[in-house]
CSV table of C-alpha atoms in Angstrom, one decimal:
chain,number,residue,atom,x,y,z
A,1,MET,CA,-10.6,-14.4,-45.4
A,2,LYS,CA,-8.4,-11.1,-43.6
A,3,PRO,CA,-8.0,-12.2,-40.1
A,4,SER,CA,-9.2,-10.2,-36.6
A,5,LEU,CA,-9.0,-9.7,-33.8
A,6,VAL,CA,-12.1,-9.4,-30.8
A,7,LYS,CA,-11.9,-5.4,-29.9
A,8,GLY,CA,-10.0,-4.9,-26.8
A,9,THR,CA,-8.2,-8.5,-27.3
A,10,ARG,CA,-4.4,-8.4,-28.3
A,11,ASP,CA,-2.0,-10.9,-29.2
A,12,PHE,CA,1.1,-11.4,-27.9
A,13,GLY,CA,4.5,-12.3,-29.7
A,14,PRO,CA,7.8,-13.2,-27.6
A,15,ASP,CA,9.2,-10.6,-27.0
A,16,LYS,CA,6.3,-9.3,-25.2
A,17,MET,CA,5.2,-13.0,-23.2
A,18,VAL,CA,9.0,-12.4,-22.2
A,19,ARG,CA,8.2,-8.7,-20.7
A,20,ARG,CA,4.6,-9.8,-18.9
A,21,ASN,CA,6.7,-13.3,-17.8
A,22,TYR,CA,9.0,-11.3,-16.4
A,23,ILE,CA,5.8,-9.2,-13.9
A,24,PHE,CA,4.4,-12.9,-14.0
A,25,ASP,CA,7.5,-13.7,-12.3
A,26,THR,CA,7.8,-10.6,-10.3
A,27,ILE,CA,4.5,-11.3,-7.9
A,28,LYS,CA,4.4,-15.2,-7.7
A,29,ALA,CA,7.6,-14.7,-6.0
A,30,VAL,CA,5.7,-12.0,-3.6
A,31,PHE,CA,3.1,-14.4,-3.3
A,32,GLN,CA,4.8,-17.5,-2.9
A,33,LYS,CA,7.3,-16.0,-0.2
A,34,PHE,CA,3.8,-14.4,2.4
A,35,GLY,CA,2.8,-18.4,1.7
A,36,PHE,CA,0.1,-18.5,-0.8
A,37,GLN,CA,-0.5,-21.5,-3.2
A,38,PRO,CA,-1.4,-21.9,-6.5
A,39,ILE,CA,-4.5,-22.8,-8.1
A,40,GLU,CA,-6.7,-22.1,-11.0
A,41,THR,CA,-10.6,-22.8,-12.0
A,42,PRO,CA,-11.6,-22.8,-15.4
A,43,ALA,CA,-12.6,-19.9,-17.5
A,44,MET,CA,-16.7,-20.6,-17.8
A,45,GLU,CA,-18.8,-20.6,-14.6
A,46,ASN,CA,-22.0,-21.5,-14.4
A,47,LEU,CA,-24.0,-18.1,-14.8
A,48,SER,CA,-25.9,-19.0,-11.1
A,49,THR,CA,-23.1,-18.9,-9.8
A,50,LEU,CA,-22.1,-15.0,-11.7
A,51,MET,CA,-24.6,-12.9,-11.4
A,52,GLY,CA,-25.5,-10.4,-8.6
A,53,LYS,CA,-21.7,-11.1,-7.5
A,54,TYR,CA,-20.3,-7.8,-9.2
A,55,GLY,CA,-23.8,-4.8,-8.4
A,56,GLU,CA,-25.7,-3.6,-11.8
A,57,GLU,CA,-22.7,-2.8,-14.4
A,58,GLY,CA,-21.3,-5.5,-12.9
A,59,ASP,CA,-23.8,-8.5,-14.4
A,60,GLN,CA,-23.7,-6.2,-17.1
A,61,LEU,CA,-20.5,-6.5,-17.8
A,62,LEU,CA,-20.4,-10.4,-17.2
A,63,PHE,CA,-19.6,-12.3,-20.8
A,64,LYS,CA,-22.7,-15.0,-22.0
A,65,ILE,CA,-22.2,-18.3,-23.2
A,66,LEU,CA,-25.1,-19.7,-25.7
A,67,ASN,CA,-26.7,-22.1,-24.2
A,68,SER,CA,-24.8,-25.5,-27.0
A,69,GLY,CA,-27.6,-27.3,-29.6
A,70,ASN,CA,-31.2,-25.7,-30.1
A,71,PHE,CA,-31.3,-23.8,-27.7
A,72,SER,CA,-34.4,-20.5,-29.0
A,73,GLU,CA,-36.5,-23.9,-30.0
A,74,LYS,CA,-38.0,-23.3,-26.4
A,75,ILE,CA,-38.7,-20.4,-26.5
A,76,THR,CA,-42.1,-18.4,-26.3
A,77,GLN,CA,-43.1,-14.7,-27.9
A,78,ASN,CA,-44.3,-13.9,-24.2
A,79,GLU,CA,-40.9,-14.6,-23.0
A,80,LEU,CA,-39.1,-12.8,-26.8
A,81,ASP,CA,-41.8,-9.9,-25.3
A,82,GLU,CA,-40.4,-10.2,-21.6
A,83,GLY,CA,-37.4,-8.5,-22.4
A,84,ALA,CA,-33.5,-9.2,-23.1
A,85,LYS,CA,-32.2,-9.9,-19.1
A,86,LYS,CA,-35.1,-12.5,-18.8
A,87,LEU,CA,-34.2,-14.2,-22.3
A,88,THR,CA,-30.7,-14.1,-21.0
A,89,LEU,CA,-31.6,-16.5,-18.5
A,90,LYS,CA,-33.4,-19.0,-21.3
A,91,ILE,CA,-31.2,-18.8,-23.4
A,92,SER,CA,-27.4,-18.8,-21.5
A,93,GLU,CA,-26.6,-20.6,-18.8
A,94,LYS,CA,-22.9,-20.2,-18.5
A,95,GLY,CA,-20.2,-16.7,-18.3
A,96,LEU,CA,-16.5,-16.2,-19.3
A,97,LYS,CA,-15.7,-15.2,-16.0
A,98,TYR,CA,-15.7,-11.3,-14.4
A,99,ASP,CA,-13.0,-12.0,-12.3
A,100,LEU,CA,-11.1,-14.8,-10.0
A,101,THR,CA,-12.2,-13.6,-6.6
A,102,VAL,CA,-16.7,-15.1,-6.1
A,103,PRO,CA,-14.4,-18.5,-9.3
A,104,PHE,CA,-12.2,-18.8,-5.9
A,105,ALA,CA,-15.3,-18.1,-3.1
A,106,ARG,CA,-17.0,-21.2,-5.0
A,107,PHE,CA,-14.2,-22.8,-5.2
A,108,VAL,CA,-13.0,-22.7,-1.3
A,109,VAL,CA,-17.2,-24.2,-1.2
A,110,MET,CA,-16.3,-26.8,-3.0
A,111,ASN,CA,-13.0,-28.1,-0.9
A,112,ARG,CA,-12.8,-26.6,2.0
A,113,ASN,CA,-13.1,-30.1,3.2
A,114,ASP,CA,-9.4,-30.2,1.4
A,115,LEU,CA,-8.3,-27.3,2.7
A,116,ALA,CA,-5.8,-26.1,5.7
A,117,MET,CA,-7.9,-23.0,7.0
A,118,PRO,CA,-7.0,-20.0,6.7
A,119,PHE,CA,-7.0,-21.2,3.3
A,120,LYS,CA,-3.8,-18.9,1.4
A,121,ARG,CA,-3.6,-18.8,-2.3
A,122,TYR,CA,-3.1,-17.1,-5.6
A,123,GLN,CA,-4.6,-17.3,-8.5
A,124,ILE,CA,-2.4,-15.8,-12.0
A,125,GLN,CA,-5.8,-16.2,-14.4
A,126,PRO,CA,-7.0,-14.3,-17.7
A,127,VAL,CA,-10.8,-12.5,-16.9
A,128,TRP,CA,-13.1,-10.9,-19.5
A,129,ARG,CA,-15.5,-8.3,-19.4
A,130,GLY,CA,-18.0,-5.9,-21.8
A,131,ASP,CA,-16.4,-3.2,-21.1
A,132,ARG,CA,-16.2,-0.4,-24.0
A,133,PRO,CA,-11.9,-1.3,-24.8
A,134,GLN,CA,-10.2,1.9,-24.4
A,135,ARG,CA,-6.4,2.0,-23.3
A,136,GLY,CA,-5.5,0.0,-20.3
A,137,ARG,CA,-8.9,-1.8,-20.9
A,138,TYR,CA,-9.0,-4.7,-22.4
A,139,ARG,CA,-11.8,-7.0,-22.9
A,140,GLU,CA,-10.1,-10.5,-22.2
A,141,PHE,CA,-7.2,-9.4,-19.3
A,142,TYR,CA,-4.6,-11.3,-17.2
A,143,GLN,CA,-5.5,-10.8,-12.8
A,144,CYS,CA,-3.1,-12.2,-10.3
A,145,ASP,CA,-5.1,-12.6,-7.2
A,146,ALA,CA,-4.1,-13.2,-3.8
A,147,ASP,CA,-6.4,-14.3,-1.5
A,148,VAL,CA,-6.9,-16.1,2.5
A,149,VAL,CA,-10.0,-16.1,3.4
A,150,GLY,CA,-10.9,-18.2,6.7
A,151,THR,CA,-9.7,-15.6,8.8
A,152,ASP,CA,-10.8,-12.6,10.5
A,153,SER,CA,-7.6,-11.3,11.1
A,154,LEU,CA,-6.6,-7.7,10.4
A,155,VAL,CA,-3.2,-9.5,10.6
A,156,CYS,CA,-3.8,-10.7,6.8
A,157,GLU,CA,-4.7,-7.4,5.5
A,158,ALA,CA,-1.2,-5.2,6.8
A,159,GLU,CA,0.3,-8.2,4.5
A,160,ILE,CA,-1.5,-7.4,1.6
A,161,VAL,CA,0.2,-4.0,2.3
A,162,LEU,CA,3.6,-5.2,2.8
A,163,MET,CA,2.6,-7.8,-1.0
A,164,ILE,CA,1.9,-4.5,-2.3
A,165,HIS,CA,4.8,-2.4,-1.6
A,166,GLU,CA,7.3,-5.4,-2.0
A,167,VAL,CA,5.6,-6.3,-6.0
A,168,PHE,CA,6.0,-2.4,-6.4
A,169,LYS,CA,10.0,-2.0,-5.4
A,170,ASN,CA,11.0,-5.2,-7.0
A,171,LEU,CA,9.6,-3.3,-10.0
A,172,GLY,CA,10.6,0.1,-9.8
A,173,ILE,CA,7.2,1.2,-9.7
A,174,ASN,CA,7.1,4.8,-7.4
A,175,PHE,CA,3.4,3.8,-6.4
A,176,SER,CA,0.2,5.9,-4.6
A,177,LEU,CA,-1.6,3.3,-1.9
A,178,LYS,CA,-5.2,4.7,-1.0
A,179,ILE,CA,-7.5,2.7,1.9
A,180,ASN,CA,-10.8,3.0,3.0
A,181,ASN,CA,-13.2,0.6,4.9
A,182,ARG,CA,-16.7,-0.6,3.0
A,183,LYS,CA,-18.1,0.3,7.3
A,184,ILE,CA,-17.1,3.8,7.5
A,185,LEU,CA,-18.9,4.7,4.0
A,186,THR,CA,-21.6,2.1,4.9
A,187,GLY,CA,-21.4,4.9,8.2
A,188,LEU,CA,-21.4,7.8,5.8
A,189,SER,CA,-24.4,7.0,4.7
A,190,GLU,CA,-25.8,6.6,8.2
A,191,ALA,CA,-24.7,10.2,9.5
A,192,ILE,CA,-26.0,11.9,6.3
A,193,GLY,CA,-29.8,10.0,6.6
A,194,ALA,CA,-30.1,8.1,3.8
A,195,ALA,CA,-29.1,4.8,5.6
A,196,GLY,CA,-29.3,0.9,3.8
A,197,GLN,CA,-28.6,3.0,0.8
A,198,GLU,CA,-24.3,2.4,1.6
A,199,GLY,CA,-24.2,0.8,-2.4
A,200,ASN,CA,-25.4,3.1,-4.3
A,201,LEU,CA,-23.4,5.6,-2.6
A,202,ALA,CA,-19.8,3.1,-3.2
A,203,VAL,CA,-21.2,2.6,-6.5
A,204,ALA,CA,-21.0,6.8,-7.3
A,205,ILE,CA,-18.3,7.9,-5.3
A,206,ASP,CA,-16.5,5.4,-6.8
A,207,LYS,CA,-16.5,8.0,-10.1
A,208,LEU,CA,-15.2,10.8,-8.3
A,209,ASP,CA,-11.8,10.7,-9.9
A,210,LYS,CA,-13.5,10.4,-13.7
A,211,ILE,CA,-16.8,12.4,-13.3
A,212,GLY,CA,-15.4,14.7,-10.9
A,213,LYS,CA,-18.3,16.0,-7.8
A,214,GLU,CA,-20.6,17.4,-9.5
A,215,LYS,CA,-21.2,14.9,-11.0
A,216,VAL,CA,-20.9,12.2,-8.7
A,217,LEU,CA,-23.7,14.4,-6.8
A,218,GLU,CA,-26.3,14.4,-9.5
A,219,GLU,CA,-26.3,10.6,-10.1
A,220,LEU,CA,-26.4,10.4,-6.3
A,221,ALA,CA,-29.6,12.7,-6.6
A,222,GLU,CA,-31.1,10.5,-9.7
A,223,LYS,CA,-31.0,7.4,-7.6
A,224,GLY,CA,-33.4,9.4,-4.7
A,225,PHE,CA,-31.0,10.6,-2.9
A,226,SER,CA,-32.5,14.3,-1.2
A,227,MET,CA,-30.8,17.5,-1.4
A,228,GLU,CA,-30.9,17.3,2.5
A,229,SER,CA,-28.6,14.6,2.9
A,230,LEU,CA,-25.7,15.3,-0.7
A,231,ALA,CA,-26.0,18.8,2.0
A,232,LYS,CA,-24.4,17.4,4.4
A,233,LEU,CA,-22.5,14.8,2.7
A,234,ASP,CA,-20.3,17.7,0.6
A,235,PRO,CA,-18.1,18.0,3.5
A,236,VAL,CA,-16.7,14.5,3.1
A,237,PHE,CA,-14.9,15.6,-0.2
A,238,GLY,CA,-12.9,18.3,1.8
A,239,ILE,CA,-11.6,16.5,3.8
A,240,SER,CA,-7.4,16.5,4.1
A,241,GLY,CA,-4.9,16.5,5.9
A,242,THR,CA,-2.4,13.6,7.6
A,243,ASN,CA,-4.6,10.1,7.7
A,244,GLN,CA,-4.0,10.6,11.5
A,245,GLU,CA,-5.9,14.3,10.5
A,246,LYS,CA,-8.5,12.3,8.8
A,247,PHE,CA,-9.0,10.0,11.5
A,248,ILE,CA,-10.0,12.8,13.4
A,249,LYS,CA,-12.0,14.7,11.3
A,250,LEU,CA,-13.7,11.0,10.3
A,251,GLU,CA,-14.4,10.4,14.0
A,252,GLU,CA,-16.1,13.2,14.9
A,253,LEU,CA,-17.7,12.6,11.7
A,254,LEU,CA,-19.7,9.5,12.6
A,255,GLN,CA,-19.6,9.4,16.1
A,256,ASP,CA,-23.3,8.6,15.9
A,257,SER,CA,-22.8,5.6,13.4
A,258,GLU,CA,-21.2,2.6,15.0
A,259,THR,CA,-20.7,0.9,12.2
A,260,GLY,CA,-18.8,4.0,10.6
A,261,LYS,CA,-16.8,4.0,14.4
A,262,LYS,CA,-16.1,0.0,13.5
A,263,GLY,CA,-14.3,1.5,10.4
A,264,ILE,CA,-12.9,3.7,11.2
A,265,GLU,CA,-11.4,1.4,14.2
A,266,GLU,CA,-10.4,-1.8,11.9
A,267,LEU,CA,-8.5,0.7,10.2
A,268,ARG,CA,-6.7,2.4,12.8
A,269,ALA,CA,-5.7,-1.5,13.9
A,270,VAL,CA,-3.8,-1.9,10.4
A,271,TRP,CA,-1.8,1.6,10.9
A,272,ASN,CA,-1.1,0.1,14.1
A,273,LEU,CA,0.1,-2.9,12.6
A,274,LEU,CA,2.0,-1.7,9.9
A,275,GLN,CA,3.7,0.1,12.6
A,276,SER,CA,4.7,-2.8,14.3
A,277,PHE,CA,5.7,-4.3,10.9
A,278,GLY,CA,8.2,-1.4,10.1
A,279,GLN,CA,6.5,0.4,7.3
A,280,THR,CA,6.3,3.6,6.4
A,281,GLU,CA,3.1,6.0,6.4
A,282,GLU,CA,5.3,7.4,3.2
A,283,ASN,CA,3.4,6.4,0.1
A,284,ILE,CA,0.0,5.7,2.0
A,285,GLU,CA,-3.1,7.6,1.8
A,286,LEU,CA,-6.3,7.2,4.2
A,287,ASP,CA,-8.9,8.2,1.2
A,288,ILE,CA,-12.7,8.6,2.1
A,289,THR,CA,-13.7,8.5,-1.0
A,290,LEU,CA,-12.2,5.6,-2.7
A,291,ALA,CA,-14.8,3.1,-3.0
A,292,ARG,CA,-14.6,0.3,-5.4
A,293,GLY,CA,-18.0,-0.8,-7.5
A,294,LEU,CA,-18.0,-4.4,-6.0
A,295,SER,CA,-20.5,-5.3,-3.7
A,296,TYR,CA,-18.8,-7.5,-2.2
A,297,TYR,CA,-16.1,-5.6,0.5
A,298,THR,CA,-17.9,-4.8,3.2
A,299,GLY,CA,-14.1,-4.0,5.1
A,300,ALA,CA,-11.3,-2.2,4.3
A,301,ILE,CA,-10.3,-1.3,0.0
A,302,PHE,CA,-7.2,-0.7,-1.4
A,303,GLU,CA,-6.5,0.8,-5.2
A,304,VAL,CA,-2.3,1.5,-5.6
A,305,LYS,CA,-2.1,4.1,-9.0
A,306,ALA,CA,1.7,4.8,-10.5
A,307,LEU,CA,2.8,8.5,-10.0
A,308,GLU,CA,4.1,8.9,-12.5
A,309,VAL,CA,1.5,7.9,-15.7
A,310,GLN,CA,-1.2,8.7,-16.1
A,311,MET,CA,-3.7,5.3,-15.6
A,312,GLY,CA,-6.8,4.0,-13.4
A,313,SER,CA,-5.2,1.7,-10.3
A,314,ILE,CA,-3.1,-1.1,-11.2
A,315,SER,CA,-3.9,-2.8,-7.9
A,316,GLY,CA,-6.9,-2.9,-6.1
A,317,GLY,CA,-8.9,-5.4,-3.2
A,318,GLY,CA,-10.1,-5.7,-0.2
A,319,ARG,CA,-12.5,-7.5,3.0
A,320,TYR,CA,-15.8,-9.2,1.9
A,321,ASP,CA,-17.1,-11.3,5.0
A,322,ASN,CA,-20.2,-12.2,3.4
A,323,LEU,CA,-18.9,-14.3,-0.3
A,324,THR,CA,-19.0,-17.3,0.3
A,325,GLY,CA,-22.6,-16.8,2.9
A,326,THR,CA,-24.0,-16.8,-1.4
A,327,PHE,CA,-22.8,-20.1,-1.7
A,328,GLY,CA,-24.2,-21.4,1.3
A,329,VAL,CA,-21.1,-21.7,3.5
A,330,ALA,CA,-21.4,-18.4,5.8
A,331,GLY,CA,-18.8,-16.8,8.3
A,332,LEU,CA,-15.9,-17.4,6.6
A,333,SER,CA,-14.7,-14.1,5.7
A,334,GLY,CA,-11.7,-12.7,3.1
A,335,VAL,CA,-10.0,-10.1,2.0
A,336,GLY,CA,-7.4,-10.4,-0.8
A,337,ILE,CA,-5.7,-7.8,-3.5
A,338,SER,CA,-5.3,-8.2,-7.4
A,339,PHE,CA,-2.8,-7.2,-9.3
A,340,GLY,CA,-3.7,-5.7,-12.5
A,341,VAL,CA,-1.2,-7.4,-15.7
A,342,ASP,CA,-1.4,-5.0,-18.1
A,343,ARG,CA,-2.4,-1.9,-16.7
A,344,ILE,CA,1.8,-2.9,-14.7
A,345,TYR,CA,3.1,-3.7,-18.3
A,346,ASP,CA,1.9,-0.4,-20.4
A,347,VAL,CA,3.1,1.5,-17.5
A,348,LEU,CA,6.4,-0.2,-17.0
A,349,GLU,CA,7.3,0.7,-21.3
A,350,GLU,CA,5.9,3.9,-20.4
A,351,LEU,CA,8.6,5.0,-17.8
A,352,ASN,CA,11.2,2.7,-19.8
A,353,LEU,CA,11.4,0.4,-16.6
A,354,PHE,CA,11.8,-3.3,-18.1
A,355,PRO,CA,15.1,-5.0,-17.6
A,356,GLU,CA,17.1,-4.0,-20.8
A,357,ASN,CA,18.1,-8.1,-21.3
A,358,ASN,CA,13.9,-9.1,-20.4
A,359,SER,CA,13.7,-9.9,-24.3
A,360,VAL,CA,16.2,-12.5,-24.2
A,361,THR,CA,15.3,-16.1,-23.7
A,362,THR,CA,18.5,-17.2,-25.9
A,363,LYS,CA,22.1,-16.9,-24.3
A,364,LEU,CA,23.9,-18.7,-26.9
A,365,LEU,CA,23.5,-19.7,-31.0
A,366,LEU,CA,25.8,-22.6,-31.8
A,367,CYS,CA,26.4,-22.3,-35.9
A,368,HIS,CA,27.9,-24.6,-38.0
A,369,PHE,CA,29.3,-24.6,-42.0
A,370,GLY,CA,27.7,-28.1,-42.6
A,371,GLU,CA,26.4,-31.5,-41.8
A,372,LYS,CA,29.2,-32.6,-40.6
A,373,GLU,CA,29.7,-29.8,-38.3
A,374,LEU,CA,25.8,-29.8,-37.1
A,375,ASN,CA,26.1,-33.4,-36.5
A,376,PHE,CA,29.4,-32.7,-33.9
A,377,ALA,CA,27.8,-29.3,-32.5
A,378,LEU,CA,24.5,-30.8,-31.0
A,379,PRO,CA,26.4,-32.9,-27.9
A,380,LEU,CA,27.9,-30.0,-26.9
A,381,LEU,CA,23.9,-28.0,-27.5
A,382,GLN,CA,23.6,-31.1,-24.8
A,383,LYS,CA,26.4,-30.1,-22.7
A,384,ALA,CA,25.6,-26.3,-23.0
A,385,ARG,CA,21.7,-27.1,-21.7
A,386,LEU,CA,23.1,-29.5,-18.6
A,387,ALA,CA,25.1,-26.4,-17.6
A,388,GLY,CA,22.1,-24.5,-17.4
A,389,ILE,CA,22.6,-21.8,-19.8
A,390,ASN,CA,19.9,-21.2,-22.4
A,391,THR,CA,20.9,-22.8,-26.4
A,392,GLU,CA,20.1,-23.7,-29.4
A,393,VAL,CA,21.7,-24.3,-32.5
A,394,TYR,CA,21.0,-23.5,-36.4
A,395,PRO,CA,18.7,-26.9,-37.5
A,396,ASP,CA,19.4,-25.6,-41.6
A,397,VAL,CA,23.1,-26.6,-43.2
A,398,SER,CA,23.2,-22.2,-44.3
A,399,LYS,CA,25.5,-19.2,-45.4
A,400,ILE,CA,26.8,-18.3,-41.9
A,401,LYS,CA,25.0,-14.6,-42.3
A,402,LYS,CA,21.9,-16.1,-42.3
A,403,GLN,CA,22.6,-17.5,-38.8
A,404,LEU,CA,23.9,-14.4,-37.3
A,405,ASP,CA,21.0,-12.6,-38.6
A,406,TYR,CA,18.6,-15.2,-37.3
A,407,ALA,CA,20.8,-14.5,-34.0
A,408,ASP,CA,20.5,-11.0,-34.1
A,409,LYS,CA,16.6,-10.7,-34.9
A,410,LYS,CA,16.2,-13.1,-31.5
A,411,LYS,CA,18.4,-10.9,-29.6
A,412,ILE,CA,21.2,-13.6,-29.0
A,413,SER,CA,24.6,-11.6,-26.8
A,414,TYR,CA,26.4,-15.0,-27.9
A,415,VAL,CA,26.7,-16.7,-31.0
A,416,CYS,CA,29.7,-20.2,-31.1
A,417,ILE,CA,30.7,-20.7,-34.7
A,418,ILE,CA,31.8,-24.2,-35.6
A,419,GLY,CA,33.7,-25.4,-38.7
A,420,SER,CA,36.3,-27.4,-39.9
A,421,GLU,CA,39.7,-25.6,-38.1
A,422,GLU,CA,37.6,-25.3,-35.3
A,423,MET,CA,36.3,-29.2,-34.7
A,424,GLU,CA,40.0,-30.3,-35.5
A,425,THR,CA,41.5,-28.2,-32.5
A,426,GLY,CA,38.6,-28.1,-30.6
A,427,LYS,CA,39.1,-24.5,-30.2
A,428,LEU,CA,35.8,-22.4,-31.3
A,429,THR,CA,34.7,-19.1,-32.1
A,430,LEU,CA,32.5,-17.4,-29.3
A,431,LYS,CA,31.0,-14.3,-30.8
A,432,ASN,CA,29.5,-11.7,-28.6
A,433,MET,CA,27.0,-10.0,-30.9
A,434,ILE,CA,26.6,-7.1,-29.1
A,435,THR,CA,30.0,-6.4,-28.7
A,436,GLY,CA,31.1,-7.5,-32.2
A,437,GLU,CA,34.6,-9.3,-30.0
A,438,GLN,CA,35.1,-12.4,-31.3
A,439,GLU,CA,37.9,-15.0,-29.1
A,440,LYS,CA,39.1,-19.5,-29.8
A,441,LEU,CA,37.9,-21.1,-26.6
A,442,THR,CA,37.2,-24.6,-25.6
A,443,PHE,CA,33.3,-25.2,-25.7
A,444,GLU,CA,34.0,-25.8,-21.1
A,445,GLU,CA,35.6,-22.1,-21.5
A,446,VAL,CA,32.4,-21.4,-23.2
A,447,ILE,CA,30.6,-22.5,-20.6
A,448,SER,CA,32.7,-21.0,-18.1
A,449,LYS,CA,32.2,-17.4,-19.7
A,450,LEU,CA,29.1,-17.6,-20.3
A,451,GLN,CA,27.4,-18.9,-16.9
């Protein structure tokens, strides 16, 4: 049988994994710098945990897992006739996790008595979505999340902005960070006479970049928004200017909505905190049309795009006040950010931003002419590793050319060639595989040179 991959999934060879680890390590270092602690949750969650947390479209993209055993034994004809949605609940109780935030909320509720509140966690794990695969969008992909739960403080929102800046500065990516507040979207729905329909408004506006203004208005009309409401919404798409000018226009637009005014107040507070941190707003934009489709967001929302490539968002997040409430524990507000590793990888690759030596995992290869030379190399191998140099020995007795070809394929920078003369004199031949330069050195000198 010819082997194949599931569509929307990928294998990662050593070269790609070293580059992916570079991204993971860069993000992880920033998370730890800001005081976040690591956790992991299972690949599977109960569907009761996952369903209803991502909106109607998100529920449809969940990968469901069939129950073990003869799961169809007790299904009646009536249940078959009721349709796929009800049938699914009969034959599937578990699903692959769609994101890291909902499992995190479940984790917090189950472990809240053991956690220091506010709890700051980071999590780097794969998630799964039954999406249509395309460039930058996969069915299995990694997320790097950082969340703070158990505090309403807007200092957390400001620190997320600082983390976003530090991560992308360290990766060398020029970016645009858009910020909005879901309370502003609620205020907009009230201002246009469509109170209670902020969910539909958010889902439609979230597609503005993909389908354009006219299609968004069409979708809202199909969802029951009146022509009068849509006419009142139209000026929102034209709000422009500096961030401060946008704040002023928003205050005029939402002057009769207490919820909307609260959203503006929160965003202004975040802007003031960033000023206190000394953070400029050079690449930060207040975007009133930013919605982010996930239904659990209740406050600030963030979205990051790379400036020099055609790519969807590479990071996003927001404030959620009610997520743990769905698991029976109310009052634990949280805010978080997620970095899309797969898209970040594509950006770094397209812009050639990976460090040049980042594919190298082994720095030194010990080559030898025979069995005696191999045995001579073994204590040297251990000595090099103890000195902190990534080193390996060619394990077979083979021609030197084959050993050098191996070093070339693995992009190993240096080889140490050991023959009978080297064993007698203690002077080994060190070859730089990049320049071709060779020199005779003691092994202590080799270690000193490569450290």
